[in-house]
Coordinates of C-alpha atoms in Angstrom, one line a residue:
X1 CA 46.3 151.7 160.8
X2 CA 48.4 148.7 161.7
X3 CA 52.2 148.8 161.1
X4 CA 53.5 145.3 161.3
X5 CA 57.3 144.7 161.1
X6 CA 58.2 141.7 159.0
X7 CA 60.0 140.1 161.9
X8 CA 56.7 140.0 163.8
X9 CA 55.2 137.6 161.3
X10 CA 55.5 134.1 162.5
X11 CA 57.9 132.2 160.3
X12 CA 59.6 135.2 158.8
X13 CA 63.0 134.3 160.2
X14 CA 62.8 131.0 158.4
X15 CA 61.8 132.8 155.2
X16 CA 64.9 135.0 155.4
X17 CA 67.1 131.9 156.1
X18 CA 65.6 130.2 153.0
X19 CA 66.0 133.2 150.7
X20 CA 69.4 134.6 151.8
X21 CA 72.7 133.4 150.3
X22 CA 76.1 134.8 151.1
X23 CA 78.1 132.2 149.3
X24 CA 81.2 133.6 147.5
X25 CA 81.1 133.5 143.7
X26 CA 84.2 132.8 141.6
X27 CA 85.1 134.2 138.2
X28 CA 88.0 134.2 135.6
X29 CA 89.0 136.1 132.5
X30 CA 91.5 134.8 130.0
X31 CA 93.3 137.8 128.5
X32 CA 94.2 137.6 124.8
X33 CA 95.0 140.0 122.0
X34 CA 92.3 138.3 119.9
X35 CA 89.5 139.7 122.1
X36 CA 90.6 143.3 121.7
X37 CA 88.3 145.6 119.8
X38 CA 90.4 147.2 117.0
X39 CA 88.8 150.2 115.3
X40 CA 89.6 150.7 111.6
X41 CA 93.0 152.2 111.1
X42 CA 94.3 151.2 114.5
X43 CA 97.3 148.7 114.9
X44 CA 96.4 145.1 115.9
X45 CA 98.0 143.5 119.0
X46 CA 97.5 140.1 117.6
X47 CA 101.0 138.4 117.4
X48 CA 102.4 140.6 120.2
X49 CA 103.0 137.7 122.5
X50 CA 101.0 139.2 125.3
X51 CA 98.7 137.1 127.5
X52 CA 97.3 136.9 130.9
X53 CA 94.6 135.7 133.3
X54 CA 92.5 137.4 135.9
X55 CA 90.8 135.6 138.8
X56 CA 88.1 137.1 140.9
X57 CA 86.1 136.2 144.0
X58 CA 82.9 138.1 144.8
X59 CA 82.0 138.1 148.6
X60 CA 78.4 139.4 149.0
X61 CA 79.2 140.4 152.6
X62 CA 82.8 141.6 152.3
X63 CA 83.6 139.8 155.6
X64 CA 86.1 137.4 154.0
X65 CA 88.2 140.4 152.8
X66 CA 87.8 142.6 155.8
X67 CA 85.2 144.9 154.1
X68 CA 81.9 146.2 155.2
X69 CA 79.9 145.6 152.1
X70 CA 80.1 143.5 148.9
X71 CA 83.7 143.2 147.7
X72 CA 85.6 141.5 144.9
X73 CA 89.1 140.2 145.4
X74 CA 91.1 139.8 142.2
X75 CA 94.5 138.6 141.0
X76 CA 96.0 139.5 137.6
X77 CA 98.9 137.6 136.1
X78 CA 100.5 139.1 132.9
X79 CA 102.9 137.7 130.3
X80 CA 104.7 139.4 127.4
X81 CA 104.3 142.9 128.8
X82 CA 106.3 145.0 131.3
X83 CA 104.2 146.0 134.3
X84 CA 106.9 148.0 136.1
X85 CA 108.7 149.3 133.0
X86 CA 112.0 147.8 134.1
X87 CA 111.9 144.2 133.1
X88 CA 112.7 144.8 129.4
X89 CA 114.9 147.2 127.5
X90 CA 112.1 148.5 125.3
X91 CA 109.4 150.8 126.5
X92 CA 106.9 149.7 123.9
X93 CA 105.6 146.9 126.1
X94 CA 105.4 149.0 129.2
X95 CA 101.9 148.8 130.8
X96 CA 100.2 152.2 130.9
X97 CA 96.7 151.3 132.2
X98 CA 94.5 148.4 133.4
X99 CA 90.8 148.7 133.8
X100 CA 87.6 146.7 134.3
X101 CA 85.0 147.9 131.8
X102 CA 81.3 147.2 131.3
X103 CA 80.5 145.5 128.1
X104 CA 79.5 142.2 126.5
X105 CA 81.6 139.5 124.8
X106 CA 82.6 140.7 121.3
X107 CA 81.0 144.1 121.6
X108 CA 82.5 146.4 119.0
X109 CA 82.9 149.4 121.3
X110 CA 84.8 150.4 124.4
X111 CA 82.5 150.2 127.4
X112 CA 82.6 152.6 130.4
X113 CA 85.1 152.1 133.2
X114 CA 83.9 150.3 136.3
X115 CA 87.2 149.9 138.1
X116 CA 90.5 151.7 137.4
X117 CA 93.2 149.3 138.7
X118 CA 96.4 150.9 137.3
X119 CA 97.4 154.0 135.3
X120 CA 95.1 156.7 136.6
X121 CA 96.6 158.1 139.8
X122 CA 93.9 159.3 142.2
X123 CA 91.4 156.8 140.7
X124 CA 93.2 153.4 140.9
X125 CA 92.1 150.7 143.3
X126 CA 93.2 151.7 146.8
X127 CA 93.9 148.1 147.7
X128 CA 96.0 147.2 144.7
X129 CA 99.4 145.6 145.4
X130 CA 101.9 145.4 142.5
X131 CA 104.6 142.8 142.1
X132 CA 106.5 144.3 139.2
X133 CA 109.1 141.5 139.1
X134 CA 106.5 138.9 138.5
X135 CA 104.0 141.0 136.6
X136 CA 101.1 140.4 139.0
X137 CA 98.6 142.5 140.7
X138 CA 96.3 141.7 143.6
X139 CA 93.5 143.9 145.0
X140 CA 90.0 144.3 146.4
X141 CA 87.3 146.3 144.7
X142 CA 84.7 147.6 147.2
X143 CA 82.3 150.5 147.4
X144 CA 84.8 152.8 149.0
X145 CA 87.0 152.8 145.9
X146 CA 84.4 155.0 144.2
X147 CA 84.3 157.5 147.0
X148 CA 88.0 157.6 147.4
X149 CA 88.4 158.1 143.6
X150 CA 86.0 161.0 143.5
X151 CA 87.8 162.8 146.4
X152 CA 91.4 161.7 146.1
X153 CA 93.9 164.5 146.5
X154 CA 96.5 162.9 144.2
X155 CA 95.2 164.8 141.2
X156 CA 95.9 168.1 139.5
X157 CA 92.9 170.3 139.9
X158 CA 90.8 167.2 140.2
X159 CA 92.0 165.7 137.0
X160 CA 94.1 162.5 137.1
X161 CA 97.7 162.9 136.0
X162 CA 97.5 160.6 133.0
X163 CA 97.0 161.2 129.3
X164 CA 93.9 158.9 129.4
X165 CA 92.0 161.7 131.1
X166 CA 92.6 163.9 128.1
X167 CA 91.8 161.2 125.5
X168 CA 88.6 160.1 127.3
X169 CA 87.4 163.4 128.6
X170 CA 83.8 163.9 127.4
X171 CA 83.5 160.3 126.2
X172 CA 83.0 158.4 129.4
X173 CA 83.3 159.1 133.1
X174 CA 86.7 158.1 134.5
X175 CA 85.8 157.5 138.1
X176 CA 85.7 154.0 139.5
X177 CA 82.2 152.8 140.2
X178 CA 80.9 151.0 143.3
X179 CA 80.8 147.2 143.4
X180 CA 77.1 147.4 144.4
X181 CA 76.4 149.2 141.2
X182 CA 78.1 146.7 139.0
X183 CA 77.7 143.3 140.8
X184 CA 74.8 142.5 138.5
X185 CA 76.9 143.2 135.4
X186 CA 79.6 140.9 136.8
X187 CA 77.1 138.1 137.4
X188 CA 75.5 138.6 133.9
X189 CA 78.9 138.3 132.2
X190 CA 79.0 141.9 131.2
X191 CA 82.4 142.9 132.6
X192 CA 85.8 142.7 130.9
X193 CA 89.4 143.5 131.7
X194 CA 91.5 145.7 129.4
X195 CA 95.3 146.1 129.5
X196 CA 97.0 149.0 127.7
X197 CA 100.7 149.4 126.7
X198 CA 102.7 152.2 125.1
X199 CA 102.5 150.4 121.8
X200 CA 98.9 149.4 122.0
X201 CA 97.2 152.0 124.1
X202 CA 94.0 153.8 123.3
X203 CA 91.4 152.7 122.4
X204 CA 91.6 148.9 122.6
X205 CA 94.8 148.1 124.3
X206 CA 96.9 144.9 124.0
X207 CA 94.8 142.5 126.0
X208 CA 91.2 142.0 126.7
X209 CA 89.3 139.3 128.5
X210 CA 85.6 138.7 129.3
X211 CA 84.9 137.9 133.0
X212 CA 83.0 134.7 133.3
X213 CA 81.7 132.7 136.3
X214 CA 83.5 129.4 137.1
X215 CA 83.0 126.7 139.8
X216 CA 84.3 127.7 143.2
X217 CA 87.3 126.0 144.8
X218 CA 86.0 126.4 148.4
X219 CA 88.7 128.9 149.4
X220 CA 86.1 131.1 151.0
X221 CA 83.0 130.3 152.9
X222 CA 79.6 132.0 153.3
X223 CA 79.7 134.5 156.1
X224 CA 77.1 135.7 158.6
X225 CA 79.2 138.7 159.4
X226 CA 80.0 141.9 157.5
X227 CA 77.2 143.4 155.4
X228 CA 74.0 141.4 155.7
X229 CA 71.0 142.5 153.6
X230 CA 67.5 142.6 154.9
X231 CA 64.4 141.4 153.0
X232 CA 62.4 144.1 151.3
X233 CA 58.7 143.6 150.5
X234 CA 57.2 145.7 147.6
X235 CA 53.8 144.3 146.5
X236 CA 50.9 142.9 148.5
X237 CA 47.8 140.9 147.5
X238 CA 44.8 140.2 149.8
X239 CA 42.7 137.2 149.0
X240 CA 38.9 137.7 148.5
X241 CA 38.1 136.0 151.8
X242 CA 40.5 138.3 153.6
X243 CA 42.2 135.3 155.2
X244 CA 45.5 135.5 153.6
X245 CA 48.0 138.0 152.1
X246 CA 50.8 137.4 149.6
X247 CA 53.9 139.5 149.6
X248 CA 56.7 139.9 147.1
X249 CA 60.2 140.0 148.3
X250 CA 62.6 141.9 146.0
X251 CA 65.7 140.0 144.9
X252 CA 69.2 141.4 145.6
X253 CA 72.8 140.2 145.7
X254 CA 72.1 138.3 148.9
X255 CA 68.3 137.8 148.8
X256 CA 66.3 135.6 146.4
X257 CA 63.3 137.0 144.7
X258 CA 60.2 135.4 146.1
X259 CA 56.4 135.4 146.8
X260 CA 55.5 134.7 150.4
X261 CA 52.0 133.8 151.5
X262 CA 50.8 134.4 155.1
X263 CA 47.7 133.5 157.0
X264 CA 45.8 136.4 158.7
X265 CA 45.0 134.9 162.1
X266 CA 43.7 138.1 163.7
X267 CA 43.5 141.9 163.3
X268 CA 42.9 144.3 166.1
X269 CA 42.4 147.7 164.6
X270 CA 41.8 149.5 167.9
X271 CA 45.0 148.0 169.5
X272 CA 46.9 148.3 166.2
X273 CA 48.1 144.7 166.3
X274 CA 48.0 141.8 163.8
X275 CA 48.8 138.1 164.0
X276 CA 50.2 136.6 160.8
X277 CA 51.9 133.3 160.0
X278 CA 53.8 132.3 156.9
X279 CA 52.2 129.4 155.1
X280 CA 54.1 129.3 151.8
X281 CA 57.2 130.6 150.1
X282 CA 57.8 130.5 146.4
X283 CA 61.3 131.3 145.2
X284 CA 61.1 133.0 141.8
X285 CA 64.8 133.8 141.2
X286 CA 68.0 133.0 143.0
X287 CA 69.9 135.5 145.0
X288 CA 72.2 137.4 142.7
X289 CA 70.4 136.3 139.6
X290 CA 70.6 139.0 137.0
X291 CA 67.6 140.4 135.2
X292 CA 66.8 140.2 131.5
X293 CA 66.2 143.3 129.5
X294 CA 66.6 144.3 125.8
X295 CA 70.2 145.5 125.2
X296 CA 71.4 148.6 123.4
X297 CA 69.1 151.2 125.0
X298 CA 70.2 154.8 124.6
X299 CA 68.8 158.3 124.0
X300 CA 68.2 159.3 120.4
X301 CA 65.7 162.2 120.7
X302 CA 65.3 165.2 123.1
X303 CA 61.7 164.2 123.7
X304 CA 62.7 161.0 125.5
X305 CA 65.6 161.1 128.0
X306 CA 66.6 157.7 129.4
X307 CA 65.9 157.2 133.1
X308 CA 67.8 154.3 134.8
X309 CA 65.1 153.0 137.1
X310 CA 63.2 150.8 134.5
X311 CA 66.3 148.5 134.2
X312 CA 66.4 147.0 137.7
X313 CA 69.7 145.2 138.7
X314 CA 67.9 142.3 140.5
X315 CA 64.7 140.5 140.0
X316 CA 61.3 141.8 141.2
X317 CA 57.8 140.4 141.1
X318 CA 55.0 142.9 140.4
X319 CA 51.5 143.1 139.0
X320 CA 49.5 140.9 141.4
X321 CA 46.0 139.9 140.3
X322 CA 43.2 137.5 141.2
X323 CA 41.3 135.4 138.7
X324 CA 37.6 136.1 139.5
X325 CA 35.7 133.0 140.7
X326 CA 38.7 130.8 141.1
X327 CA 41.6 130.2 143.6
X328 CA 44.2 131.3 141.1
X329 CA 46.4 134.3 141.8
X330 CA 49.0 135.7 139.5
X331 CA 52.3 137.5 139.8
X332 CA 54.6 138.8 137.1
X333 CA 58.4 138.8 137.2
X334 CA 58.6 141.7 134.8
X335 CA 62.4 142.0 135.2
X336 CA 62.9 138.5 133.6
X337 CA 59.8 137.8 131.5
X338 CA 58.2 135.2 133.7
X339 CA 54.6 134.8 134.9
X340 CA 53.7 132.8 138.1
X341 CA 50.3 131.3 138.9
X342 CA 49.5 130.1 142.4
X343 CA 46.6 128.0 143.6
X344 CA 45.6 129.7 146.8
X345 CA 43.7 126.6 148.0
X346 CA 46.6 124.2 147.6
X347 CA 49.4 126.7 148.3
X348 CA 51.2 125.4 145.2
X349 CA 52.3 126.8 141.9
X350 CA 50.0 125.8 139.0
X351 CA 51.6 122.8 137.2
X352 CA 53.0 123.8 133.9
X353 CA 52.8 127.5 134.8
X354 CA 55.7 127.6 137.2
X355 CA 56.7 129.9 135.5
X356 CA 54.9 130.6 132.2
X357 CA 57.4 132.0 129.6
X358 CA 56.4 132.7 126.0
X359 CA 59.1 133.9 123.8
X360 CA 58.2 137.2 122.1
X361 CA 55.1 137.6 124.4
X362 CA 56.0 137.8 128.1
X363 CA 58.8 140.3 127.6
X364 CA 58.6 142.7 130.6
X365 CA 55.0 141.7 131.3
X366 CA 53.5 143.6 134.2
X367 CA 50.5 141.6 135.4
X368 CA 47.7 139.5 133.9
X369 CA 44.5 141.4 134.5
X370 CA 41.2 139.6 134.2
X371 CA 37.9 140.9 133.0
X372 CA 35.1 140.9 135.7
X373 CA 33.8 137.5 134.6
X374 CA 37.3 136.0 134.6
X375 CA 37.0 134.7 131.0
X376 CA 39.8 136.7 129.3
X377 CA 42.8 138.8 130.5
X378 CA 45.0 141.6 129.2
X379 CA 48.7 142.0 130.0
X380 CA 50.7 145.3 129.6
X381 CA 54.5 145.5 128.9
X382 CA 56.5 147.7 131.3
X383 CA 59.5 148.8 129.3
X384 CA 60.7 151.1 126.5
X385 CA 59.3 150.6 123.0
X386 CA 56.9 147.8 124.0
X387 CA 53.5 148.8 122.6
X388 CA 51.5 145.5 122.5
X389 CA 48.9 144.5 125.0
X390 CA 48.7 140.7 125.2
X391 CA 45.3 138.9 125.2
X392 CA 44.9 135.6 127.1
X393 CA 41.9 133.2 127.2
X394 CA 41.0 131.6 130.5
X395 CA 40.6 127.8 130.1
X396 CA 38.1 125.6 131.9
X397 CA 40.9 124.4 134.3
X398 CA 41.6 128.1 135.2
X399 CA 44.9 128.2 133.3
X400 CA 45.4 130.7 130.6
X401 CA 46.3 130.5 126.9
X402 CA 47.9 133.2 124.8
X403 CA 45.5 134.4 122.0
X404 CA 46.9 137.5 120.4
X405 CA 48.4 140.9 120.9
X406 CA 46.7 144.2 120.6
X407 CA 49.0 147.0 119.3
X408 CA 48.5 150.5 120.7
X409 CA 48.6 152.2 117.3
X410 CA 47.2 155.6 116.2
X411 CA 47.8 157.9 113.3
X412 CA 50.2 159.9 115.5
X413 CA 52.2 156.9 116.5
X414 CA 52.3 153.9 118.9
X415 CA 51.8 154.1 122.6
X416 CA 54.7 152.3 124.5
X417 CA 55.6 151.4 128.1
X418 CA 52.4 150.4 129.8
X419 CA 52.0 149.5 133.4
X420 CA 48.4 148.5 134.2
X421 CA 45.0 147.7 132.6
X422 CA 41.6 148.6 134.1
X423 CA 38.4 146.9 132.8
X424 CA 35.2 148.8 132.1
X425 CA 33.2 145.6 131.5
X426 CA 33.9 142.1 130.1
X427 CA 34.8 143.5 126.7
X428 CA 36.3 146.9 127.1
X429 CA 39.3 148.1 129.1
X430 CA 41.6 151.1 129.4
X431 CA 45.3 151.2 129.5
X432 CA 47.9 154.1 129.6
X433 CA 51.2 154.5 127.9
X434 CA 54.1 156.3 129.6
X435 CA 56.8 156.8 127.0
X436 CA 57.3 160.3 125.5
X437 CA 59.3 159.6 122.3
X438 CA 61.6 157.2 120.5
X439 CA 64.7 155.5 121.8
X440 CA 67.5 153.4 120.2
X441 CA 65.1 150.4 120.6
X442 CA 62.3 152.0 118.5
X443 CA 62.0 150.0 115.3
X444 CA 62.7 151.8 112.1
X445 CA 59.6 153.4 110.6
X446 CA 57.7 153.4 114.0
X447 CA 56.7 156.6 115.6
X448 CA 56.2 156.8 119.4
X449 CA 53.3 159.0 120.6
X450 CA 53.4 160.7 124.0
X451 CA 51.6 159.7 127.2
X452 CA 47.9 159.0 126.8
X453 CA 44.9 156.8 127.5
X454 CA 43.7 154.0 125.2
X455 CA 40.4 152.2 124.9
X456 CA 40.9 148.5 124.2
X457 CA 38.2 146.3 122.5
X458 CA 39.2 142.8 123.6
X459 CA 36.7 141.2 121.2
X460 CA 37.8 143.0 118.1
X461 CA 41.4 143.1 119.2
X462 CA 41.8 146.9 118.7
X463 CA 42.9 149.9 120.6
X464 CA 42.1 153.6 120.2
X465 CA 43.9 156.6 121.7
X466 CA 41.1 158.6 123.3
X467 CA 43.0 160.9 125.6
X468 CA 46.2 162.6 124.4
X469 CA 49.2 164.4 126.0
X470 CA 48.7 167.6 128.0
X471 CA 51.1 170.5 127.7
X472 CA 50.4 171.8 131.2
X473 CA 48.7 170.6 134.4
X474 CA 45.7 172.8 133.6
X475 CA 45.1 171.0 130.2
X476 CA 42.6 168.2 129.9
X477 CA 45.0 165.5 128.6
X478 CA 47.6 163.4 130.4
X479 CA 50.3 165.7 131.8
X480 CA 52.8 163.4 133.5
X481 CA 53.5 159.9 132.4
X482 CA 50.6 157.8 133.7
X483 CA 51.7 155.0 136.0
X484 CA 48.3 153.6 136.9
X485 CA 44.6 154.0 136.1
X486 CA 41.5 152.5 137.6
X487 CA 37.8 152.5 136.7
X488 CA 35.4 153.2 139.6
X489 CA 31.7 153.5 138.5
X490 CA 31.5 156.0 135.7
X491 CA 34.8 157.6 136.5
X492 CA 38.4 157.0 135.5
X493 CA 41.2 157.9 137.9
X494 CA 44.8 158.3 136.5
X495 CA 47.9 158.4 138.6
X496 CA 50.5 160.6 137.0
X497 CA 54.1 160.3 138.1
X498 CA 57.1 162.4 137.1
X499 CA 59.5 159.6 136.2
X500 CA 60.2 159.2 132.5
X501 CA 60.9 162.7 131.2
X502 CA 64.0 164.8 131.9
X503 CA 63.3 165.1 135.6
X504 CA 62.3 162.6 138.3
X505 CA 59.9 163.1 141.2
X506 CA 59.4 166.8 141.0
X507 CA 55.6 166.4 141.4
X508 CA 52.7 164.0 140.8
X509 CA 49.0 164.3 140.0
X510 CA 45.8 162.4 139.9
X511 CA 43.6 163.1 136.9
X512 CA 39.8 162.3 137.0
X513 CA 37.6 161.7 134.0
X514 CA 33.9 161.1 133.5
X515 CA 33.5 158.0 131.4
X516 CA 29.7 157.8 131.1
X517 CA 30.6 157.7 127.4
X518 CA 33.6 155.4 127.4
X519 CA 34.7 156.5 123.9
X520 CA 34.7 160.2 124.9
X521 CA 35.9 160.7 128.4
X522 CA 35.3 164.2 129.8
X523 CA 37.9 165.8 132.1
X524 CA 36.6 166.5 135.6
X525 CA 39.7 167.7 137.5
X526 CA 43.4 167.2 138.3
X527 CA 44.4 166.9 141.9
X528 CA 47.6 168.9 142.3
X529 CA 50.4 169.2 144.9
X530 CA 49.9 172.3 147.1
X531 CA 46.2 172.4 146.3
X532 CA 44.4 169.1 146.7
X533 CA 47.5 167.1 147.6
X534 CA 50.3 167.8 150.1
X535 CA 52.7 170.4 148.8
X536 CA 55.6 167.9 148.7
X537 CA 53.6 165.2 147.0
X538 CA 55.6 163.4 144.3
X539 CA 55.2 160.3 142.1
X540 CA 51.5 159.2 142.1
X541 CA 52.5 155.5 141.4
X542 CA 49.7 153.1 142.3
X543 CA 45.9 153.2 142.7
X544 CA 43.7 150.8 144.7
X545 CA 39.9 151.1 144.8
X546 CA 37.9 150.1 147.9
X547 CA 35.6 147.1 147.4
X548 CA 32.5 149.4 147.5
X549 CA 33.9 151.9 145.2
X550 CA 33.6 154.8 147.7
X551 CA 37.3 155.5 147.7
X552 CA 40.5 155.2 145.7
X553 CA 43.9 155.0 147.5
X554 CA 46.9 156.6 145.9
X555 CA 50.4 155.3 146.8
X556 CA 53.5 157.4 146.5
X557 CA 56.8 155.6 147.3
X558 CA 58.8 158.8 146.6
X559 CA 57.1 161.1 149.1
X560 CA 55.8 158.4 151.5
X561 CA 52.1 159.1 151.2
X562 CA 49.0 157.0 151.1
X563 CA 46.1 159.2 150.1
X564 CA 42.4 158.3 150.3
X565 CA 40.2 160.0 147.7
X566 CA 36.5 160.2 148.1
X567 CA 35.0 159.1 144.7
X568 CA 31.8 161.0 145.2
X569 CA 33.4 164.4 145.7
X570 CA 36.8 163.6 144.2
X571 CA 38.5 165.3 147.2
X572 CA 41.1 164.0 149.6
X573 CA 39.5 162.4 152.5
X574 CA 42.6 161.2 154.4
X575 CA 46.3 161.6 154.2
X576 CA 48.7 159.0 155.7
X577 CA 52.4 159.9 155.7
X578 CA 55.8 159.2 157.2
X579 CA 54.5 160.8 160.4
X580 CA 52.2 157.7 160.6
X581 CA 55.2 155.4 160.0
X582 CA 54.9 155.0 156.3
X583 CA 58.0 154.5 154.1
X584 CA 58.3 153.8 150.4
X585 CA 54.6 153.1 149.9
X586 CA 54.5 151.2 146.6
X587 CA 52.2 148.2 146.0
X588 CA 48.9 148.8 147.6
X589 CA 46.0 146.4 147.5
X590 CA 42.5 146.9 148.9
X591 CA 40.5 143.9 150.2
X592 CA 37.8 142.9 147.8
X593 CA 39.7 144.0 144.7
X594 CA 41.0 141.8 141.9
X595 CA 44.1 143.9 141.2

């Protein structure tokens, strides 16, 4: 095994310089009574004479504001209300609370708190400075505010000394959140400020204003000090000639999402060294560019809890694949519905496909996976309540054209949330659905069936559920939600991860089936933690077959394992772990494979 630090790749320093941005971002919120959400039967603040403005600056490093981590400096100016309670004779206009909330423009609900600025002792912004005479507040929201709020001693038995804690108890968590957790919401325009007074208190307040990005005025500059993020590589692709690798760099507040190509100049397995040099960098999303997901997701049924991991804050490129017999390689930005096609010979994006976006089709697409002849391809959709597999035709110039979608539909319900496709031959393929039950996004009249395996006929455009859900690890069906599957000879290997039910990462399995009869797979065995697999094995996430089919490699980012399975005996042949230097093993790719 060779462990190669990214910094040891020639040209990687230039890649980081190209992808990193620490430029401050500027925002404003105009505060008006007209934006307040007014439930039926509640008094309206319109005509109250209250107004205000909030100005914010996001510093990705925190250095401009003396913070070690991302921080937001804000100023709030209020009119027509009494911040200190002493400027006017009446108490009706006295300000009782000020908060930043998560929520979109015009949303007819009160979103959860993200920063308590005023009115909740023990939870308010530690840096807030109040000028009661001029009705202004300045402060800095950073990650420490959340920690200090959770542990602040200025509470009574851990409960803030304010009536809001009684009103909102059980409705939403009161504690201030970290900036890192909500910077993506800020950049997506999903934060708003709310001001409450005695007269217009719960729920909507007297003023509300949506925070929107505005052009910067140059007050603050990009910093190389403070908190500087490092690049993080998640997926790898190896070209068929084994002369080049492509790596995907995850996006973040400071780092642009990208695909980086590197030439393999030499490998010395005995010495454990490698010589790589960057030859291309393709930026697929800017630093701090928010992701695009369907809105309104929530739990509606006990069968399907909502895990947070599917909705990533920043952009990621996944699902690498190679078009057989051509220089075209493909990556999917599943977080923002974009497909990227690269010509490996020219080191350029394919013209007209940079990226490919098809409304209603490429939503959360996770890969374009070609049949062995490279004439057609299938694409899964990696998100809740997406149950169509997209069919593409490969054109003579090696580009693709969308043909149709194949719905994973059975008498029991539709199979949603698919990650990968594995071809049996040029016509038939398998896919696996991960979702257990309905969510708020499930269309009316549609039933969602639990995890299973589907046989796709790409010629007829049909799909049949051929393996159902198992109740226990000893049953023959699919026990944990299936993250990946791969056909090797007359066997099907299924990576089962524990990631979409009520728990996360308690275990992980690899199920093996005989597919001599593709329509009727026969269960062979299930490799289990503590028996075939290490006792602490969790989350079987990805599968990579060797070129000769003699082995399948299983990646577990949760438990830091890369496990080699002998496909003749279906036993573990080798275990690589954190003791070998592995960490967060996620996107494996074996030389000679096409996905």
